[in-house]
PDB file of C-alpha atoms in Angstrom:
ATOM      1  CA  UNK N   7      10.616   0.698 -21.434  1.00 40.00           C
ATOM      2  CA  UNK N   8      12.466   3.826 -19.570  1.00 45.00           C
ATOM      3  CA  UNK N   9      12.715   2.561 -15.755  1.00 47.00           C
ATOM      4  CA  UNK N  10      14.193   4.671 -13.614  1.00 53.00           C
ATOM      5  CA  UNK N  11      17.266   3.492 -12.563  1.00 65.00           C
ATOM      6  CA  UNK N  12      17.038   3.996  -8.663  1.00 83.00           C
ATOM      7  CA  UNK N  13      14.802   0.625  -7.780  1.00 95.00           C
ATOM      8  CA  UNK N  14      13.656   1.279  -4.222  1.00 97.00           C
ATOM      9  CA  UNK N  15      10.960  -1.615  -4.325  1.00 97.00           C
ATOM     10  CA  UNK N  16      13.740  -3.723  -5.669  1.00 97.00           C
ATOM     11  CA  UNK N  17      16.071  -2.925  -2.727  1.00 97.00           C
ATOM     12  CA  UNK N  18      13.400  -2.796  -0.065  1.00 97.00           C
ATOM     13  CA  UNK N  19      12.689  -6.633  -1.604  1.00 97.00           C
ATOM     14  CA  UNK N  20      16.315  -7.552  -1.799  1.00 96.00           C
ATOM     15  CA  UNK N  21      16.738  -5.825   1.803  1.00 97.00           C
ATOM     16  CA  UNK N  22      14.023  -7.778   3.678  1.00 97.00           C
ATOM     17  CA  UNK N  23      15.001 -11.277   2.710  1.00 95.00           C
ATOM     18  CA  UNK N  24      18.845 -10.426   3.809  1.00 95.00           C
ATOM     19  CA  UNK N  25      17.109  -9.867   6.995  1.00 95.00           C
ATOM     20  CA  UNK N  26      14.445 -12.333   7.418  1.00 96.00           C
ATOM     21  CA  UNK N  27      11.439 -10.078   7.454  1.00 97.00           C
ATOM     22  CA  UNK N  28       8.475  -9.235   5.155  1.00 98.00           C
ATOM     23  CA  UNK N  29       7.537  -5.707   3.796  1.00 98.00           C
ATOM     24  CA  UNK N  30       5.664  -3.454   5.924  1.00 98.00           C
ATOM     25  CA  UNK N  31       3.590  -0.805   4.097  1.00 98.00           C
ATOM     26  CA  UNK N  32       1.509   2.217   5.731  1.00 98.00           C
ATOM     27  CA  UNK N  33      -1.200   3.788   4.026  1.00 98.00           C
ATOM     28  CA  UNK N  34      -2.022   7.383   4.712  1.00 97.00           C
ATOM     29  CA  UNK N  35      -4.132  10.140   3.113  1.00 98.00           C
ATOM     30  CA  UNK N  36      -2.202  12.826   1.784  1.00 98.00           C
ATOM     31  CA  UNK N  37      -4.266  16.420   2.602  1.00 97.00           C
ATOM     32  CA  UNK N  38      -6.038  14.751   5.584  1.00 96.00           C
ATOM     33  CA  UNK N  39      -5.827  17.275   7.916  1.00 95.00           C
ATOM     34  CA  UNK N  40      -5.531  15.001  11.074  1.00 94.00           C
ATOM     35  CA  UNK N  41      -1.884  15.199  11.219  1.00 95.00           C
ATOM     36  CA  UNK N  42       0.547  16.640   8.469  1.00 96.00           C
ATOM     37  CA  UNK N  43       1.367  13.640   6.395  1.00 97.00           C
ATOM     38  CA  UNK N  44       4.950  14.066   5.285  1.00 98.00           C
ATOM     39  CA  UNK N  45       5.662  14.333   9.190  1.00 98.00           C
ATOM     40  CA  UNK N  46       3.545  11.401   9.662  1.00 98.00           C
ATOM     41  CA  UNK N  47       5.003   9.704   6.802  1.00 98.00           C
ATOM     42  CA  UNK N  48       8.427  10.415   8.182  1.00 98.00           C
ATOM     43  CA  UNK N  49       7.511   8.944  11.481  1.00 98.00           C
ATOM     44  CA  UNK N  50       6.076   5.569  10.532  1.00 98.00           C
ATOM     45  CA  UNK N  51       9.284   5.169   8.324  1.00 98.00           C
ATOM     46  CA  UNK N  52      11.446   6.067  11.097  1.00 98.00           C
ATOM     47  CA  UNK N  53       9.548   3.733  13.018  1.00 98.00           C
ATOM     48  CA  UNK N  54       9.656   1.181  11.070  1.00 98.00           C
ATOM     49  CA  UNK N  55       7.863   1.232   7.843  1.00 98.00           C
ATOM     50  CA  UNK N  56       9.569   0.259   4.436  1.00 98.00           C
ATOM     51  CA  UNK N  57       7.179   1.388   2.386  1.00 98.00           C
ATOM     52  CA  UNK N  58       4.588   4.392   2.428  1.00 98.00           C
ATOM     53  CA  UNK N  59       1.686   4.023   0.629  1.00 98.00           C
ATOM     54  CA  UNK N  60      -0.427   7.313  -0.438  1.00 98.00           C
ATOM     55  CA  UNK N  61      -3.708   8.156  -1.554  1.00 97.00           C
ATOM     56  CA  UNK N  62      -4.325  11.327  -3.765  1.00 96.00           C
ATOM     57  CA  UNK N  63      -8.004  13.087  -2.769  1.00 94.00           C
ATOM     58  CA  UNK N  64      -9.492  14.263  -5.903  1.00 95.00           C
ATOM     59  CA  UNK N  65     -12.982  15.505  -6.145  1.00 94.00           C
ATOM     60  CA  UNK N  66     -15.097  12.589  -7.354  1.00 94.00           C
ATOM     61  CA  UNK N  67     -13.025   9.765  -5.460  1.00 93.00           C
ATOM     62  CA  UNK N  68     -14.719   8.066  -2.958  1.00 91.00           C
ATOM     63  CA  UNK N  69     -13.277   4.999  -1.157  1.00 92.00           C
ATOM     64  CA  UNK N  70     -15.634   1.952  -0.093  1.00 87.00           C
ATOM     65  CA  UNK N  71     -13.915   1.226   3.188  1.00 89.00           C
ATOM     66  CA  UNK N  72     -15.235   3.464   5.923  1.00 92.00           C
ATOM     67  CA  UNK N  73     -12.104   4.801   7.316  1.00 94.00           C
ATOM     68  CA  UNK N  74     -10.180   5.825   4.159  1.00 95.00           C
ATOM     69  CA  UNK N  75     -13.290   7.161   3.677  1.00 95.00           C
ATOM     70  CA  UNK N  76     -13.406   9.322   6.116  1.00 96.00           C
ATOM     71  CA  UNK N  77      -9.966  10.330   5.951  1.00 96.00           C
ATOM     72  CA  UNK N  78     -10.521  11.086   2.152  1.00 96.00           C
ATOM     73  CA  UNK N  79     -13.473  13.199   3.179  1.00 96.00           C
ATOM     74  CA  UNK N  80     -11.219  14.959   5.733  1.00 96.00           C
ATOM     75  CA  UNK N  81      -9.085  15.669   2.921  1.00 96.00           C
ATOM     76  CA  UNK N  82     -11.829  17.249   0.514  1.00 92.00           C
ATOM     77  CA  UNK N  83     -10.597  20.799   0.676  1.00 93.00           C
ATOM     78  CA  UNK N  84      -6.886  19.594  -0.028  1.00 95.00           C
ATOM     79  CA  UNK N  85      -6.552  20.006  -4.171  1.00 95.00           C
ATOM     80  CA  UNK N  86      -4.500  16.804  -5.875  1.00 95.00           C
ATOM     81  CA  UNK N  87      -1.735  20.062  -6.914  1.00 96.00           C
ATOM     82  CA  UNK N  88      -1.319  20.498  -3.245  1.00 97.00           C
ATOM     83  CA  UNK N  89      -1.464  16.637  -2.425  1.00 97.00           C
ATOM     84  CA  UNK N  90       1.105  16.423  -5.138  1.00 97.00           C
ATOM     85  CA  UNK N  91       3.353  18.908  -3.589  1.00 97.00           C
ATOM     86  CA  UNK N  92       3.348  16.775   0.058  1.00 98.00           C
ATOM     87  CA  UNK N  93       4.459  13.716  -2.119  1.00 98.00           C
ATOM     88  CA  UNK N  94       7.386  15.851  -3.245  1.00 98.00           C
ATOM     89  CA  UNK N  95       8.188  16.746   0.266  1.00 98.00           C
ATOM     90  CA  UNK N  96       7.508  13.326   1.108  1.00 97.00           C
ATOM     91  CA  UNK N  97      10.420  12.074  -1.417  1.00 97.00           C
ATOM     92  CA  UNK N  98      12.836  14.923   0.011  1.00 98.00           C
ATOM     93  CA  UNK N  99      12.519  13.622   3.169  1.00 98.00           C
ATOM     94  CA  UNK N 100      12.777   9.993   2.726  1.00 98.00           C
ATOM     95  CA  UNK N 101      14.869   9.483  -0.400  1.00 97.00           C
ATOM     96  CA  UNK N 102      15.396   5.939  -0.145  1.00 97.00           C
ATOM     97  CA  UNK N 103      11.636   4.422   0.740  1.00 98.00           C
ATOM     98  CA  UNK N 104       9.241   3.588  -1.973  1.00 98.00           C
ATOM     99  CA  UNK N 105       6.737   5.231  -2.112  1.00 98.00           C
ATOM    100  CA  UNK N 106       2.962   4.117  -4.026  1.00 98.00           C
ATOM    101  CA  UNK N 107       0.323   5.783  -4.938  1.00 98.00           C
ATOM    102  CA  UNK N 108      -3.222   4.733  -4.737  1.00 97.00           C
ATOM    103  CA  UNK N 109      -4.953   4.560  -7.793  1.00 96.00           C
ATOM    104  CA  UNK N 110      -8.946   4.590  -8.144  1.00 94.00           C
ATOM    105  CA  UNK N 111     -10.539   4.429 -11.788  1.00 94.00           C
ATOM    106  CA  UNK N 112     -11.826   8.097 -10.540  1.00 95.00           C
ATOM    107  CA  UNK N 113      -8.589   9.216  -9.512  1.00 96.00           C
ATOM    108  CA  UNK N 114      -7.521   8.924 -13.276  1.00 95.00           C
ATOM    109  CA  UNK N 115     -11.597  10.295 -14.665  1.00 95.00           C
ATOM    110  CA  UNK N 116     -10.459  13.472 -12.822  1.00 96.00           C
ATOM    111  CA  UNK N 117      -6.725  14.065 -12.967  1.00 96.00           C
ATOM    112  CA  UNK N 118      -6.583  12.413 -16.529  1.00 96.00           C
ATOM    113  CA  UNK N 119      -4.337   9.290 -17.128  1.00 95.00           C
ATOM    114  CA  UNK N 120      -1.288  11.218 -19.003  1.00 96.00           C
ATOM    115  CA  UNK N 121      -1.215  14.242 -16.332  1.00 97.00           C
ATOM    116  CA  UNK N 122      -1.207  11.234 -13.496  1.00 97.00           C
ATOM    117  CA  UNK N 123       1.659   9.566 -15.006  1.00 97.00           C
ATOM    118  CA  UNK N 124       3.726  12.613 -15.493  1.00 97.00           C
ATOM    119  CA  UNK N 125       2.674  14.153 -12.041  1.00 97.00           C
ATOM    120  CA  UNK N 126       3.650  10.505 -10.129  1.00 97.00           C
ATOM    121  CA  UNK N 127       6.715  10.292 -12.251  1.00 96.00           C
ATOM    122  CA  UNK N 128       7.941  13.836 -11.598  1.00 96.00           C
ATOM    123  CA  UNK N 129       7.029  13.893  -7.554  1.00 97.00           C
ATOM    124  CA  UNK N 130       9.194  10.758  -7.202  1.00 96.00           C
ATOM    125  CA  UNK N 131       6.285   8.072  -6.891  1.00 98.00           C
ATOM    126  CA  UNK N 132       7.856   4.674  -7.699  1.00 98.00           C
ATOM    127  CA  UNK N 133       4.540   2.498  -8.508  1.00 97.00           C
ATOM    128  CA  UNK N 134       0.955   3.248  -8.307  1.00 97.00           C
ATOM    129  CA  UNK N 135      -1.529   0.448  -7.081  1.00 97.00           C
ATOM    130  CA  UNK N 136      -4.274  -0.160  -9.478  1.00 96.00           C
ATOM    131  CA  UNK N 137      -7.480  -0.416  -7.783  1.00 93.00           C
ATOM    132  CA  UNK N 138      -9.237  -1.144 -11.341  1.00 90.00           C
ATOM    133  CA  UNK N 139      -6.283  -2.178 -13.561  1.00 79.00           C
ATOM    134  CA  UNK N 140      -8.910  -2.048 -16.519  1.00 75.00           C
ATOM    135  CA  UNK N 141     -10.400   1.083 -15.084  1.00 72.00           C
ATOM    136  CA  UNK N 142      -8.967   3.597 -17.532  1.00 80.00           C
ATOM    137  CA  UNK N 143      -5.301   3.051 -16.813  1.00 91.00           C
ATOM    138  CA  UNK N 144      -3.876  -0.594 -17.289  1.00 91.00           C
ATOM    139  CA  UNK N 145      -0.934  -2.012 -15.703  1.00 91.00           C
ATOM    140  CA  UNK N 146       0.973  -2.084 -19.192  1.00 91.00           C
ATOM    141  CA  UNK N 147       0.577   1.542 -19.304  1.00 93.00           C
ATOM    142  CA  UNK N 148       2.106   2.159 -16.276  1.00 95.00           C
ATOM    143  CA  UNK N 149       4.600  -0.229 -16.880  1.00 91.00           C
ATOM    144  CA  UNK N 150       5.553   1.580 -20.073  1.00 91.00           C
ATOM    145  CA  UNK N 151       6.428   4.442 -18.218  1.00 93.00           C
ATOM    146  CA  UNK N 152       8.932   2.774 -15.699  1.00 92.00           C
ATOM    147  CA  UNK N 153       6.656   3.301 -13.016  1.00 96.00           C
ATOM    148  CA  UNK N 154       5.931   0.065 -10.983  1.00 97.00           C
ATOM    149  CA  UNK N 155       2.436  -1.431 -12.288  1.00 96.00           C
ATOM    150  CA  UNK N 156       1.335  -3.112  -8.796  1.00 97.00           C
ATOM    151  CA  UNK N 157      -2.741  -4.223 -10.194  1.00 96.00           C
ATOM    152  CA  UNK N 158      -5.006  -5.098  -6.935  1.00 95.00           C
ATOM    153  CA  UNK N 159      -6.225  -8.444  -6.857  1.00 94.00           C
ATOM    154  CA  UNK N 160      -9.493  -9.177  -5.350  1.00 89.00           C
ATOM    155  CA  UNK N 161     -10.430 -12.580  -3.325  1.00 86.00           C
ATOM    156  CA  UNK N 162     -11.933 -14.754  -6.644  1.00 81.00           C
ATOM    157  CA  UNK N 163     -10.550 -12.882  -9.704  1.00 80.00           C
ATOM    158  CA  UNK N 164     -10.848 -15.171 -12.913  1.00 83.00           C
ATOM    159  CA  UNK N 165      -7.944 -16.747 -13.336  1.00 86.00           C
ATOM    160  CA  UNK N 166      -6.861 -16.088 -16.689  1.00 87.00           C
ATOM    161  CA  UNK N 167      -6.998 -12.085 -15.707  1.00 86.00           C
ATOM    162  CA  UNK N 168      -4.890 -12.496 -13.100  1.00 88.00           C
ATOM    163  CA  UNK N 169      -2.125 -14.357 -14.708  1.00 90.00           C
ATOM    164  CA  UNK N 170      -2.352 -11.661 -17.065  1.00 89.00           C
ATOM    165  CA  UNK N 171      -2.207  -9.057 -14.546  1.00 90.00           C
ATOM    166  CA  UNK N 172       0.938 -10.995 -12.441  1.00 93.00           C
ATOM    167  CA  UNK N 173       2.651 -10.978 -15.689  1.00 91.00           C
ATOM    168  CA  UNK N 174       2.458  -7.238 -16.301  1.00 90.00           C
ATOM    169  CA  UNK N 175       3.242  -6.310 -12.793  1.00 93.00           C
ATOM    170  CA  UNK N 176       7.489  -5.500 -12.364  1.00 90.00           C
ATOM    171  CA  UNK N 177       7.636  -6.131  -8.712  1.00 95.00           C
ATOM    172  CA  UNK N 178       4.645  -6.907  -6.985  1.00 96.00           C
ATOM    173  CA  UNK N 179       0.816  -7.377  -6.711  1.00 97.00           C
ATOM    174  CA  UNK N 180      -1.531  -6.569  -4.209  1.00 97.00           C
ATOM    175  CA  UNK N 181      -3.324  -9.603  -3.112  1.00 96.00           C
ATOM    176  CA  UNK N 182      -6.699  -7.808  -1.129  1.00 94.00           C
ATOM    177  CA  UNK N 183      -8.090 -10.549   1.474  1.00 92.00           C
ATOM    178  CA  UNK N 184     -11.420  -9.110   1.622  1.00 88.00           C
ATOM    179  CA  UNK N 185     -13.483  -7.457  -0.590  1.00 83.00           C
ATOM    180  CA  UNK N 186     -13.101  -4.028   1.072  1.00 80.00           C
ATOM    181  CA  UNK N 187     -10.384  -1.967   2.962  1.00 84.00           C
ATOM    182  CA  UNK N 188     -10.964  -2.272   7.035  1.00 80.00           C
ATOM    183  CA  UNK N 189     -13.316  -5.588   6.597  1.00 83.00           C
ATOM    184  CA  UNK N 190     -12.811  -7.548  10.004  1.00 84.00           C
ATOM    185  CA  UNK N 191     -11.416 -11.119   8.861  1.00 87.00           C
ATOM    186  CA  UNK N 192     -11.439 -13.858  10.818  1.00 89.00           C
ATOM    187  CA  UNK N 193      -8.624 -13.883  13.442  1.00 86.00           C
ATOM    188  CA  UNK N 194      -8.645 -17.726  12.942  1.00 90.00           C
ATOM    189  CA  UNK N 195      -8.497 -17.453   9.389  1.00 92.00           C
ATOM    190  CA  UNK N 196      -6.446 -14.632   7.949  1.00 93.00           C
ATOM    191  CA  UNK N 197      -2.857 -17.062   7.133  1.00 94.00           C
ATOM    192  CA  UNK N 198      -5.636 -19.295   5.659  1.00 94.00           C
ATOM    193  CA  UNK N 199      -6.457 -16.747   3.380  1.00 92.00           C
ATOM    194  CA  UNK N 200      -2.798 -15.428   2.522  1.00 95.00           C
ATOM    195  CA  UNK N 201      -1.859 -19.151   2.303  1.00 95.00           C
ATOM    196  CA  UNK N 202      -4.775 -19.353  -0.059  1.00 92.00           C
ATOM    197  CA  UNK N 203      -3.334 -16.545  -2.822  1.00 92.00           C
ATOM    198  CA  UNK N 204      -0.126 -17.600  -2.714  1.00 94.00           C
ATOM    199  CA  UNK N 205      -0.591 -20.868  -3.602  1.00 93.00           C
ATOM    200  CA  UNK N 206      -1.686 -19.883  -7.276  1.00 91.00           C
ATOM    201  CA  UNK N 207       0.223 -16.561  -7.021  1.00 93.00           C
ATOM    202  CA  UNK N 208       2.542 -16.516  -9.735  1.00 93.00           C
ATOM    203  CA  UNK N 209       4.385 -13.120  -8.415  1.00 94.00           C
ATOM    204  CA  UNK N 210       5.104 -11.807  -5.047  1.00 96.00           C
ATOM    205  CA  UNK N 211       2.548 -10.133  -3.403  1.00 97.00           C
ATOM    206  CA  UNK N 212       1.640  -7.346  -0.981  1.00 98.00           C
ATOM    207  CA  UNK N 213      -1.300  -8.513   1.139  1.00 97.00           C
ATOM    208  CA  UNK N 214      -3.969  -5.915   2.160  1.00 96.00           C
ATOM    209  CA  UNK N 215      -7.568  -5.139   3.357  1.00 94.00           C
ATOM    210  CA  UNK N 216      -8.625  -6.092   7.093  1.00 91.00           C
ATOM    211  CA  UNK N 217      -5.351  -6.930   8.071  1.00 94.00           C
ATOM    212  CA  UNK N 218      -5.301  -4.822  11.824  1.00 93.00           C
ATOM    213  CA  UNK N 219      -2.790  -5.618  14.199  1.00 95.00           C
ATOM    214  CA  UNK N 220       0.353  -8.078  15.079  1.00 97.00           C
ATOM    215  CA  UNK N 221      -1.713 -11.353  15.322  1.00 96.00           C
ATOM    216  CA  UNK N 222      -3.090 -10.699  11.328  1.00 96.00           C
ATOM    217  CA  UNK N 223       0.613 -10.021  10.227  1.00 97.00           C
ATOM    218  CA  UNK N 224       2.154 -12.698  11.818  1.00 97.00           C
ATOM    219  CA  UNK N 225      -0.430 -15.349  10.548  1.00 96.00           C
ATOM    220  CA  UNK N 226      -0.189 -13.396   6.850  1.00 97.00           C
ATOM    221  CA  UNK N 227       3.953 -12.638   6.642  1.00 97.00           C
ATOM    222  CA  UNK N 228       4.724 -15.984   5.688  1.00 96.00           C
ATOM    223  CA  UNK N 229       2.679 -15.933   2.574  1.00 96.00           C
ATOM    224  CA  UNK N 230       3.243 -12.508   0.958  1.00 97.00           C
ATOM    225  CA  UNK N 231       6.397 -10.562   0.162  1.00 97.00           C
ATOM    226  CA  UNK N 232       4.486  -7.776   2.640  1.00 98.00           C
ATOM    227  CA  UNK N 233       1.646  -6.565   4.130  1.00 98.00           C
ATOM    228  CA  UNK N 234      -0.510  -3.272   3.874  1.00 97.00           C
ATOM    229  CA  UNK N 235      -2.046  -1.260   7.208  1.00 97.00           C
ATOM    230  CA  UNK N 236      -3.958   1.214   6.065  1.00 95.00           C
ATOM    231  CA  UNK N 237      -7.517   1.338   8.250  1.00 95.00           C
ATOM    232  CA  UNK N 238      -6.309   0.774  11.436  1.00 95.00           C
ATOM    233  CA  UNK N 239      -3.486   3.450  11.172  1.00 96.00           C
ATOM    234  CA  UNK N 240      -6.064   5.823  10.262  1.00 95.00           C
ATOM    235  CA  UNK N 241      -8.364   4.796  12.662  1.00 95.00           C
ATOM    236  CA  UNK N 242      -6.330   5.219  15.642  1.00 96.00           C
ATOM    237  CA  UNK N 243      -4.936   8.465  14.382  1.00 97.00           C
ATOM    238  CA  UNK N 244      -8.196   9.501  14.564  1.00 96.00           C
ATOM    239  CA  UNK N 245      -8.903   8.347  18.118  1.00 96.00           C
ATOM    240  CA  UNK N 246      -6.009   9.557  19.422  1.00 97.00           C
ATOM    241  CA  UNK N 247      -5.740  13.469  20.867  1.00 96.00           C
ATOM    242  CA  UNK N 248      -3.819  15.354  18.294  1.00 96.00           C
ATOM    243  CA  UNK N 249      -0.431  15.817  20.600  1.00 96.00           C
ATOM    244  CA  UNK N 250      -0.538  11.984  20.889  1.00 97.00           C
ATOM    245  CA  UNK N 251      -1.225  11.347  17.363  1.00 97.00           C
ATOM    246  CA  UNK N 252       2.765  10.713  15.846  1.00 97.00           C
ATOM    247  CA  UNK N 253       3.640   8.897  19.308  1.00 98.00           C
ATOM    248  CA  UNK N 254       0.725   6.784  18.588  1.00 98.00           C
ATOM    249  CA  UNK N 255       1.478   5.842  15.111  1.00 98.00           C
ATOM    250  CA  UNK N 256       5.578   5.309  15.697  1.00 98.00           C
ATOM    251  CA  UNK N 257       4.787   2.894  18.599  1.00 98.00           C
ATOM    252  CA  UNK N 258       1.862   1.244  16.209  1.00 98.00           C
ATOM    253  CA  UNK N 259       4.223   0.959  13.451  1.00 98.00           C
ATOM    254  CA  UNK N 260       7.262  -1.050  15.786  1.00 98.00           C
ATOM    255  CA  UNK N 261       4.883  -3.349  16.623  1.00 98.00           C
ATOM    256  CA  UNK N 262       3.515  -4.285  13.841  1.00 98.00           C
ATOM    257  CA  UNK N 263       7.085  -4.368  11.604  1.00 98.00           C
ATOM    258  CA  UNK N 264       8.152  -6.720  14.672  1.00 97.00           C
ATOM    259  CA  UNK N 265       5.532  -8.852  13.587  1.00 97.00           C
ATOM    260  CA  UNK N 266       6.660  -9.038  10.004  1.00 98.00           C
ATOM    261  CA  UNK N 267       9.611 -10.883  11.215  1.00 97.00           C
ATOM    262  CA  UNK N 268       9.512 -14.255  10.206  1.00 95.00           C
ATOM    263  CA  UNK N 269      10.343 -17.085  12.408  1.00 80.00           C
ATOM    264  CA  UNK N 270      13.476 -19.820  12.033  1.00 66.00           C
ATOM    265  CA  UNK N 271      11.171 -22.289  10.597  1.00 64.00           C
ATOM    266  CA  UNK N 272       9.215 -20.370   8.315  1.00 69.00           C
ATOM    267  CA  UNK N 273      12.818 -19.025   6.759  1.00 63.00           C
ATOM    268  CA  UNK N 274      13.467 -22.624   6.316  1.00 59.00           C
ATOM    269  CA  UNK N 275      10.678 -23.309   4.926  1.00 65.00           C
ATOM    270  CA  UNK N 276      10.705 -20.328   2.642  1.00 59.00           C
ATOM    271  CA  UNK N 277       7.342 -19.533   2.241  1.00 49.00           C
ATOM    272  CA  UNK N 278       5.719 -18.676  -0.871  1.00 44.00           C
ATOM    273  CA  UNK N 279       6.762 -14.890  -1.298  1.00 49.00           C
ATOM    274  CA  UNK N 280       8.907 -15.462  -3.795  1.00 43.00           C
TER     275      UNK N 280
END
């Protein structure tokens, strides 16, 4: 398998358990028109994002949470070659952050699974999160190019497919802990849930989907290898007056890497996210 040799996930892995913190990954739209998202992208990481997650608008894709939705929608008139072209300028400007792509079985119906691989490969992508890993484009596949095969797992997949899915992920998963992006969980109950996956988890895992603010991190960080905000960064983008809009999402961002910081006792304990 040809794997590229520069292994950002890897690092950003290695990196967070020398300091005693969990992943924190940012989803934004590239081509949504709210704010320019290599800027953006550059602020959250400045602010304290290690990963950037991105999600390529193509004309039949059509998200089932509401707000990357929306922000897809926003991002209707912005064509994939152009999207592609802000994840270039997105790898320019932050060389050493990972950087995943959001995959939906439609994103690969319209783009075509070869011309996706190439195009992620050749913009600097390092892994591309399967929303459907049987969906036209299987982990192995992805694997076999050297990008990072990181298949979404939803709350109740069938055991034996998930092993099988764990085993032909490099780095990570992503564990979802509801059955759609920007779902409210329970407050009470979202480490219940994380605790949940990771107790069968075979592989570390990013957790996603409803997680909003610092209380959800906190009560998920000990579980997972990181966590995913994607909603709520688009939602408050969106609510925020466009001068406001980077100040917004740096000052977001501290807070909720701050929260990814896990306590003495959980360090001693060790978790499960490994």
């Amino acid at each position: 398998m040809a794997v590229s040799p520069v292994d950002r996930i890897g690092a950003g892995l290695r990196a967070a358990d020398l300091r005693g913190d969990r992943l924190l990954a940012v989803y934004l739209t590239l081509g949504d028109p709210l704010a320019d998202p290599v800027d953006l992208a550059v602020t959250v990481a400045e602010a304290g994002a290690d990963v950037i997650e991105i999600g390529i608008p193509t004309p039949t894709t059509r998200p089932r949470g509401a707000d990357i939705a929306a922000s897809f929608d926003r991002a209707r008139s912005c064509p994939p070659e152009r999207a592609w072209d802000q994840a270039r300028a997105l790898r320019t400007r932050l060389p050493d952050v990972p950087v995943l792509a959001l995959v939906y079985p439609s994103t690969v119906a319209d783009l075509g699974a070869d011309a996706l691989l190439a195009t992620a490969q050749e913009s600097g992508v390092d892994g591309l999160v399967l929303t459907d890993p049987h969906g036209g484009l299987s982990a192995e596949r992805v694997a076999a190019t050297g990008l990072s095969a990181i298949p979404l797992l939803l709350p109740g997949a069938d055991p034996v497919r998930r092993r099988g899915l764990e085993s032909a992920a490099r780095h990570l998963t992503y564990q979802a802990l509801a059955e759609r992006t920007g779902e409210r969980l329970d407050p009470d109950r979202v480490g219940d849930f994380a605790a949940a996956a990771a107790a069968t988890a075979t592989t570390p895992f990013l957790a996603g989907f409803g997680i909003r603010d610092e209380h959800d991190i906190r009560a998920v960080a000990p579980h997972a290898a990181g966590v995913v905000i994607g909603s709520a960064l688009c939602r408050g983008v969106a609510a925020a007056e466009p001068p406001a809009r980077a100040a917004w999402a740096a000052a977001a961002v501290r807070g909720w890497k701050a929260a990814t910081v896990l306590s003495g006792t959980e360090l001693a304990r060790g978790g499960h996210a490994r």
